[in-house]
Short mmCIF file of C-alpha atoms and ligand atoms in Angstrom, two decimals:
data_model
loop_
_atom_site.label_atom_id
_atom_site.label_comp_id
_atom_site.label_asym_id
_atom_site.label_seq_id
_atom_site.Cartn_x
_atom_site.Cartn_y
_atom_site.Cartn_z
CA UNK M 1 7.44 24.20 -28.99
CA UNK M 2 11.06 23.46 -28.05
CA UNK M 3 12.52 20.28 -29.46
CA UNK M 4 15.60 19.84 -27.29
CA UNK M 5 15.08 17.64 -24.24
CA UNK M 6 17.35 16.85 -21.32
CA UNK M 7 16.33 13.59 -19.67
CA UNK M 8 17.16 12.01 -16.34
CA UNK M 9 15.74 8.50 -16.64
CA UNK M 10 15.96 7.65 -12.95
CA UNK M 11 15.15 4.40 -11.19
CA UNK M 12 12.33 6.11 -9.29
CA UNK M 13 11.61 9.35 -11.20
CA UNK M 14 11.97 10.49 -14.77
CA UNK M 15 12.56 14.21 -15.13
CA UNK M 16 12.59 15.95 -18.52
CA UNK M 17 13.79 19.50 -18.97
CA UNK M 18 13.34 21.66 -22.00
CA UNK M 19 15.17 24.96 -22.00
CA UNK M 20 14.92 26.25 -18.47
CA UNK M 21 11.80 24.41 -17.35
CA UNK M 22 10.75 21.00 -16.19
CA UNK M 23 8.29 19.68 -18.74
CA UNK M 24 7.80 16.24 -17.15
CA UNK M 25 8.40 14.83 -13.67
CA UNK M 26 6.80 11.40 -13.27
CA UNK M 27 7.49 8.19 -11.43
CA UNK M 28 9.37 5.76 -13.67
CA UNK M 29 6.69 3.11 -14.17
CA UNK M 30 4.62 1.67 -16.95
CA UNK M 31 1.59 -0.59 -17.18
CA UNK M 32 0.39 -2.60 -20.14
CA UNK M 33 -2.07 -5.29 -21.18
CA UNK M 34 -0.39 -8.57 -20.31
CA UNK M 35 -1.68 -10.39 -23.39
CA UNK M 36 -1.08 -7.80 -26.10
CA UNK M 37 1.64 -5.62 -24.53
CA UNK M 38 -0.47 -2.54 -25.33
CA UNK M 39 0.38 0.44 -23.16
CA UNK M 40 -2.17 1.36 -20.50
CA UNK M 41 -0.36 4.08 -18.55
CA UNK M 42 3.11 5.56 -18.06
CA UNK M 43 4.38 7.49 -15.04
CA UNK M 44 2.53 8.19 -11.78
CA UNK M 45 -0.69 6.47 -12.94
CA UNK M 46 1.21 3.27 -13.72
CA UNK M 47 3.12 3.48 -10.42
CA UNK M 48 -0.15 3.53 -8.48
CA UNK M 49 -1.06 0.19 -10.08
CA UNK M 50 2.10 -1.59 -8.87
CA UNK M 51 1.23 -4.66 -6.78
CA UNK M 52 -2.49 -4.07 -7.40
CA UNK M 53 -3.03 -5.41 -10.91
CA UNK M 54 -5.25 -8.30 -12.07
CA UNK M 55 -3.59 -10.96 -14.27
CA UNK M 56 -4.67 -9.10 -17.43
CA UNK M 57 -2.56 -6.05 -16.54
CA UNK M 58 1.17 -5.84 -15.81
CA UNK M 59 2.73 -2.83 -14.06
CA UNK M 60 6.52 -2.54 -13.71
CA UNK M 61 9.35 -0.15 -13.02
CA UNK M 62 11.52 -0.70 -16.12
CA UNK M 63 14.69 0.98 -14.80
CA UNK M 64 16.73 -0.87 -12.18
CA UNK M 65 19.85 0.59 -10.62
CA UNK M 66 19.85 3.47 -13.10
CA UNK M 67 19.81 1.33 -16.24
CA UNK M 68 17.17 -0.25 -18.45
CA UNK M 69 16.14 -3.62 -17.05
CA UNK M 70 13.13 -4.32 -19.26
CA UNK M 71 13.83 -2.96 -22.70
CA UNK M 72 10.46 -3.13 -24.48
CA UNK M 73 8.49 -1.55 -21.68
CA UNK M 74 11.18 1.08 -21.02
CA UNK M 75 11.00 2.04 -24.66
CA UNK M 76 7.22 2.35 -24.66
CA UNK M 77 7.34 4.40 -21.45
CA UNK M 78 9.96 6.75 -22.91
CA UNK M 79 7.96 7.08 -26.14
CA UNK M 80 4.86 7.98 -24.14
CA UNK M 81 6.80 10.58 -22.11
CA UNK M 82 8.48 12.11 -25.15
CA UNK M 83 5.29 12.24 -27.18
CA UNK M 84 3.62 13.98 -24.27
CA UNK M 85 6.26 16.73 -24.19
CA UNK M 86 7.22 16.95 -27.87
CA UNK M 87 3.73 17.35 -29.23
CA UNK M 88 4.34 15.02 -32.18
CA UNK M 89 7.52 16.83 -33.14
CA UNK M 90 9.89 14.06 -32.05
CA UNK M 91 11.39 13.86 -35.53
CA UNK M 92 13.02 17.23 -34.80
CA UNK M 93 14.09 16.44 -31.24
CA UNK M 94 17.63 16.28 -29.94
CA UNK M 95 17.85 14.53 -26.60
CA UNK M 96 20.60 14.35 -24.00
CA UNK M 97 20.19 11.53 -21.48
CA UNK M 98 22.00 11.24 -18.16
CA UNK M 99 23.39 7.79 -17.37
CA UNK M 100 25.28 6.33 -14.38
CA UNK M 101 29.04 6.89 -14.70
CA UNK M 102 29.89 3.16 -14.63
CA UNK M 103 27.42 2.16 -17.35
CA UNK M 104 28.47 -0.62 -19.75
CA UNK M 105 28.51 -0.30 -23.56
CA UNK M 106 25.55 -2.70 -23.79
CA UNK M 107 23.55 -0.61 -21.34
CA UNK M 108 24.42 2.55 -23.27
CA UNK M 109 23.25 0.93 -26.48
CA UNK M 110 19.87 0.05 -25.02
CA UNK M 111 19.33 3.69 -23.98
CA UNK M 112 20.37 4.97 -27.42
CA UNK M 113 18.01 2.48 -29.04
CA UNK M 114 15.11 3.32 -26.75
CA UNK M 115 15.52 7.04 -27.55
CA UNK M 116 15.82 6.53 -31.26
CA UNK M 117 12.82 4.16 -31.29
CA UNK M 118 10.92 6.92 -29.52
CA UNK M 119 11.63 9.03 -32.62
CA UNK M 120 14.43 11.31 -31.35
CA UNK M 121 16.47 12.76 -34.22
CA UNK M 122 19.81 12.90 -32.38
CA UNK M 123 20.79 11.33 -29.08
CA UNK M 124 23.73 12.04 -26.78
CA UNK M 125 24.50 10.39 -23.41
CA UNK M 126 26.17 12.20 -20.53
CA UNK M 127 27.34 10.84 -17.17
CA UNK M 128 24.97 11.85 -14.37
CA UNK M 129 27.65 13.54 -12.21
CA UNK M 130 28.80 15.69 -15.15
CA UNK M 131 25.20 16.73 -15.86
CA UNK M 132 24.69 17.43 -12.15
CA UNK M 133 27.81 19.60 -11.98
CA UNK M 134 26.44 21.69 -14.87
CA UNK M 135 22.94 21.75 -13.37
CA UNK M 136 24.10 23.12 -10.03
CA UNK M 137 26.56 25.58 -11.57
CA UNK M 138 29.71 23.92 -10.22
CA UNK M 139 32.72 25.13 -12.18
CA UNK M 140 34.37 21.82 -13.02
CA UNK M 141 36.17 23.10 -16.14
CA UNK M 142 39.27 24.30 -14.29
CA UNK M 143 42.09 22.01 -13.08
CA UNK M 144 40.55 22.05 -9.61
CA UNK M 145 39.14 18.84 -8.20
CA UNK M 146 35.56 18.44 -7.03
CA UNK M 147 33.38 15.52 -6.01
CA UNK M 148 29.71 14.80 -6.56
CA UNK M 149 27.79 12.10 -4.69
CA UNK M 150 24.33 11.31 -6.11
CA UNK M 151 22.29 9.06 -3.83
CA UNK M 152 19.36 8.04 -6.05
CA UNK M 153 16.82 5.27 -5.57
CA UNK M 154 18.74 2.44 -7.22
CA UNK M 155 22.26 3.82 -7.62
CA UNK M 156 24.71 5.93 -5.72
CA UNK M 157 26.92 7.55 -8.33
CA UNK M 158 30.15 8.99 -6.99
CA UNK M 159 32.58 10.90 -9.19
CA UNK M 160 35.54 13.22 -8.88
CA UNK M 161 35.75 15.81 -11.64
CA UNK M 162 38.34 18.19 -13.03
CA UNK M 163 38.90 20.10 -16.30
CA UNK M 164 35.46 19.32 -17.65
CA UNK M 165 35.50 15.56 -17.17
CA UNK M 166 35.33 12.63 -14.77
CA UNK M 167 38.56 11.57 -13.06
CA UNK M 168 37.54 8.65 -10.84
CA UNK M 169 34.06 7.27 -10.43
CA UNK M 170 32.04 4.42 -9.06
CA UNK M 171 28.35 3.53 -9.13
CA UNK M 172 27.00 1.25 -6.42
CA UNK M 173 23.60 -0.35 -5.97
CA UNK M 174 23.48 0.69 -2.33
CA UNK M 175 21.17 3.74 -2.48
CA UNK M 176 17.71 4.98 -1.47
CA UNK M 177 15.99 1.60 -2.01
CA UNK M 178 18.61 -0.05 0.21
CA UNK M 179 17.44 2.20 3.07
CA UNK M 180 13.89 0.93 2.44
CA UNK M 181 15.07 -2.69 2.46
CA UNK M 182 16.95 -2.07 5.71
CA UNK M 183 13.78 -0.67 7.32
CA UNK M 184 11.74 -3.70 6.19
CA UNK M 185 14.43 -6.09 7.50
CA UNK M 186 14.62 -4.32 10.86
CA UNK M 187 10.81 -4.36 11.32
CA UNK M 188 10.65 -8.06 10.50
CA UNK M 189 13.44 -8.81 12.97
CA UNK M 190 12.37 -6.56 15.84
CA UNK M 191 8.57 -6.41 15.42
CA UNK M 192 7.89 -9.70 13.55
CA UNK M 193 5.94 -7.75 10.94
CA UNK M 194 6.40 -7.92 7.18
CA UNK M 195 5.94 -4.63 5.32
CA UNK M 196 5.88 -3.87 1.59
CA UNK M 197 8.21 -1.46 -0.25
CA UNK M 198 5.64 1.38 -0.26
CA UNK M 199 5.23 1.23 3.52
CA UNK M 200 9.01 1.18 3.98
CA UNK M 201 9.31 4.26 1.74
CA UNK M 202 6.59 6.07 3.73
CA UNK M 203 8.22 5.25 7.05
CA UNK M 204 11.59 6.48 5.72
CA UNK M 205 10.11 9.77 4.51
CA UNK M 206 8.18 10.35 7.74
CA UNK M 207 10.70 9.42 10.41
CA UNK M 208 13.82 8.08 8.65
CA UNK M 209 17.09 9.43 10.05
CA UNK M 210 20.73 8.47 10.50
CA UNK M 211 21.50 10.99 13.25
CA UNK M 212 19.59 11.93 16.37
CA UNK M 213 16.60 14.22 15.72
CA UNK M 214 15.98 17.06 18.18
CA UNK M 215 12.71 15.37 19.16
CA UNK M 216 12.12 11.64 19.12
CA UNK M 217 9.19 10.84 16.81
CA UNK M 218 6.99 7.74 16.88
CA UNK M 219 4.53 6.65 14.20
CA UNK M 220 2.09 3.78 13.80
CA UNK M 221 2.35 1.64 10.68
CA UNK M 222 0.69 -1.49 9.33
CA UNK M 223 1.96 -4.75 7.95
CA UNK M 224 1.40 -8.48 8.04
CA UNK M 225 2.36 -10.54 11.09
CA UNK M 226 5.31 -12.75 10.21
CA UNK M 227 3.85 -15.90 11.83
CA UNK M 228 0.05 -15.52 11.74
CA UNK M 229 -0.15 -13.75 8.35
CA UNK M 230 -2.80 -11.43 9.87
CA UNK M 231 -2.79 -7.60 9.51
CA UNK M 232 -0.72 -6.10 12.32
CA UNK M 233 -0.27 -2.55 13.60
CA UNK M 234 3.01 -1.55 15.23
CA UNK M 235 4.80 1.53 16.52
CA UNK M 236 8.22 2.57 15.35
CA UNK M 237 10.39 5.50 16.41
CA UNK M 238 13.31 7.59 15.19
CA UNK M 239 15.88 5.89 17.46
CA UNK M 240 15.01 2.58 15.84
CA UNK M 241 15.56 4.23 12.44
CA UNK M 242 19.12 5.17 13.40
CA UNK M 243 19.82 1.51 14.23
CA UNK M 244 18.03 0.19 11.13
CA UNK M 245 19.75 2.55 8.67
CA UNK M 246 23.28 2.65 10.11
CA UNK M 247 24.87 -0.14 8.03
CA UNK M 248 23.47 1.17 4.75
CA UNK M 249 24.66 4.70 5.50
CA UNK M 250 28.15 3.37 6.33
CA UNK M 251 28.25 1.34 3.14
CA UNK M 252 27.58 4.48 1.03
CA UNK M 253 30.22 6.41 2.99
CA UNK M 254 32.77 3.63 2.36
CA UNK M 255 32.16 3.86 -1.39
CA UNK M 256 32.70 7.63 -1.25
CA UNK M 257 35.91 7.09 0.69
CA UNK M 258 37.14 4.55 -1.84
CA UNK M 259 36.61 6.98 -4.77
CA UNK M 260 38.47 9.73 -2.85
CA UNK M 261 41.32 7.29 -2.13
CA UNK M 262 41.69 6.49 -5.83
CA UNK M 263 41.70 10.19 -6.79
CA UNK M 264 45.13 11.79 -7.43
CA UNK M 265 46.54 13.54 -4.30
CA UNK M 266 46.51 17.08 -5.75
CA UNK M 267 42.79 16.76 -6.31
CA UNK M 268 42.21 15.20 -2.90
CA UNK M 269 43.58 18.40 -1.39
CA UNK M 270 40.95 20.41 -3.32
CA UNK M 271 38.24 18.03 -2.16
CA UNK M 272 39.31 18.36 1.46
CA UNK M 273 39.16 22.15 1.24
CA UNK M 274 35.96 22.51 -0.85
CA UNK M 275 34.06 19.47 0.40
CA UNK M 276 31.55 17.07 -1.16
CA UNK M 277 28.43 18.08 -3.09
CA UNK M 278 25.61 15.71 -2.20
CA UNK M 279 22.61 15.37 -4.53
CA UNK M 280 19.81 12.88 -5.33
CA UNK M 281 16.66 12.12 -3.36
CA UNK M 282 18.72 10.10 -0.87
CA UNK M 283 20.41 13.33 0.25
CA UNK M 284 17.07 14.34 1.83
CA UNK M 285 17.29 11.49 4.38
CA UNK M 286 17.47 13.25 7.74
CA UNK M 287 21.04 13.52 9.00
CA UNK M 288 22.73 11.86 6.02
CA UNK M 289 24.76 14.95 4.96
CA UNK M 290 26.13 15.24 8.55
CA UNK M 291 26.72 11.49 8.75
CA UNK M 292 28.77 11.58 5.52
CA UNK M 293 30.66 14.69 6.65
CA UNK M 294 31.60 13.01 9.96
CA UNK M 295 32.62 9.77 8.30
CA UNK M 296 34.89 11.33 5.65
CA UNK M 297 35.96 14.32 7.71
CA UNK M 298 35.08 16.96 5.10
CA UNK M 299 32.32 19.50 4.64
CA UNK M 300 29.21 18.27 2.76
CA UNK M 301 27.04 20.69 0.79
CA UNK M 302 23.49 19.91 -0.32
CA UNK M 303 21.53 21.62 -3.11
CA UNK M 304 18.04 23.12 -3.44
CA UNK M 305 16.99 20.83 -6.28
CA UNK M 306 18.57 17.45 -5.44
CA UNK M 307 16.12 15.38 -7.53
CA UNK M 308 16.05 17.57 -10.64
CA UNK M 309 19.56 19.03 -10.99
CA UNK M 310 20.76 16.17 -13.21
CA UNK M 311 17.95 16.74 -15.73
CA UNK M 312 18.53 20.50 -15.55
CA UNK M 313 22.22 19.92 -16.34
CA UNK M 314 21.39 17.76 -19.37
CA UNK M 315 19.24 20.58 -20.80
CA UNK M 316 21.95 23.15 -20.07
CA UNK M 317 24.56 20.93 -21.74
CA UNK M 318 22.35 20.73 -24.83
CA UNK M 319 22.30 24.51 -24.99
CA UNK M 320 26.01 24.98 -24.27
CA UNK M 321 27.65 21.95 -25.83
CA UNK M 322 30.97 23.77 -25.41
CA UNK M 323 30.89 22.90 -21.71
CA UNK M 324 31.60 19.32 -22.75
CA UNK M 325 34.49 20.04 -25.09
CA UNK M 326 37.05 18.15 -22.98
CA UNK M 327 35.02 14.94 -22.98
CA UNK M 328 34.11 12.38 -25.59
CA UNK M 329 30.54 13.48 -26.18
CA UNK M 330 28.73 13.50 -29.48
CA UNK M 331 25.25 13.20 -30.87
CA UNK M 332 24.36 10.02 -32.67
CA UNK M 333 21.75 10.44 -35.38
CA UNK M 334 18.80 8.16 -35.96
CA UNK M 335 20.43 6.93 -39.21
CA UNK M 336 23.68 6.13 -37.46
CA UNK M 337 21.90 4.27 -34.67
CA UNK M 338 19.74 2.25 -37.01
CA UNK M 339 22.81 1.23 -39.04
CA UNK M 340 24.79 0.04 -35.99
N1 ATP K 1 12.20 12.77 2.35
C1 ATP K 1 12.98 11.77 1.99
N2 ATP K 1 13.73 11.11 2.90
C2 ATP K 1 14.51 10.09 2.55
N3 ATP K 1 14.66 9.65 1.29
C3 ATP K 1 13.93 10.26 0.33
C4 ATP K 1 13.08 11.35 0.62
N4 ATP K 1 12.50 11.77 -0.53
C5 ATP K 1 12.98 10.97 -1.51
N5 ATP K 1 13.84 10.07 -0.99
C6 ATP K 1 14.51 8.97 -1.68
O1 ATP K 1 15.17 9.44 -2.83
C7 ATP K 1 15.28 8.37 -3.77
C8 ATP K 1 14.91 8.91 -5.13
O2 ATP K 1 15.86 9.86 -5.48
P1 ATP K 1 16.07 10.30 -6.99
O3 ATP K 1 14.80 10.87 -7.54
O4 ATP K 1 17.29 11.13 -7.01
O5 ATP K 1 16.33 8.85 -7.64
P2 ATP K 1 16.37 8.41 -9.16
O6 ATP K 1 17.13 9.43 -9.94
O7 ATP K 1 14.99 8.07 -9.62
O8 ATP K 1 17.19 7.05 -9.04
P3 ATP K 1 18.64 6.65 -9.60
O9 ATP K 1 19.45 7.90 -9.67
O10 ATP K 1 19.15 5.65 -8.63
O11 ATP K 1 18.37 6.03 -10.94
C9 ATP K 1 14.31 7.28 -3.32
O12 ATP K 1 15.02 6.18 -2.78
C10 ATP K 1 13.50 7.98 -2.25
O13 ATP K 1 13.08 7.09 -1.24
MG1 MG K 2 19.14 9.75 -10.33
#
């Protein structure tokens, strides 16, 4: 059993790679007994309990905007995940965890602590865009500029890279969940119906788009009438999606533009010729790659594994630590972390 694990602890999904394979891909959620704090479930099972628990059970998503928001529960979720994949051999495990590029020292510390409390022997953090570059096989070790845009659920992480490291970067909270919020806001305004986050997510996946689809699609969804409080069915179509999602899409594009503007001019030239690499689950939103390409005026490339390439890159970095020689990366041991 391998004992090196590459982890992408995402706001919506946690993906763990070992060697060349995915060993865990679960929704980032945990449920526990409210009174005792005892773990009930971690991952998809806990996610299904969200918004449906009696008072005796609490179900939460412990990662918000790419960082730990509820430490104790995040730690017990991570322990459960790692025990599941490490087969009680955590004391031998080295883990590499991807984090947003603009993470604070405090936020880094809580991830180190959660990993070491889960029993990992050595822990190293890596910025998500660097891991992604490795995971998709982008050669970022030469003095040639490239840019990665990761539209996740809670964070959009944008970074320009060259010579094995980050040059300019920015993480913003406008990401996949913001599209859901925009859908809910639009439906309340235009249809007087209140919908929950799950319904918004389903509508986005079924008919969400930011450019015209070849065929207009209409679906029926359910919510609660804003004024009567009664269950209400309504129809919504793809043209309405374009209106609902426009501002959020523009906001992400503006952040990308601002990172490009801050990047040194020699590198900007490389970016204009090679284009933007777009990853993360948000890149699957219909029309978003074209929308971004039109807004910035450069080519946008998507990848086959947008939701798992960061975790894949962390596992590859563990195997080829040399790839990170130009950055300030090092493993911290359990002893070192417990002394700090
Ligand atoms: N078919 C789809 N259409 C539109 N959006 C989608 C689709 N599938 C997934 N998404 C969105 O992708 C996002 C999740 O992407 P991803 O798994 O990369 O996020 P994460 O890594 O968990 O979050 P973060 O990186 O912000 O911590 C969610 O907002 C989800 O709604
Ligand atoms: Mg992510």
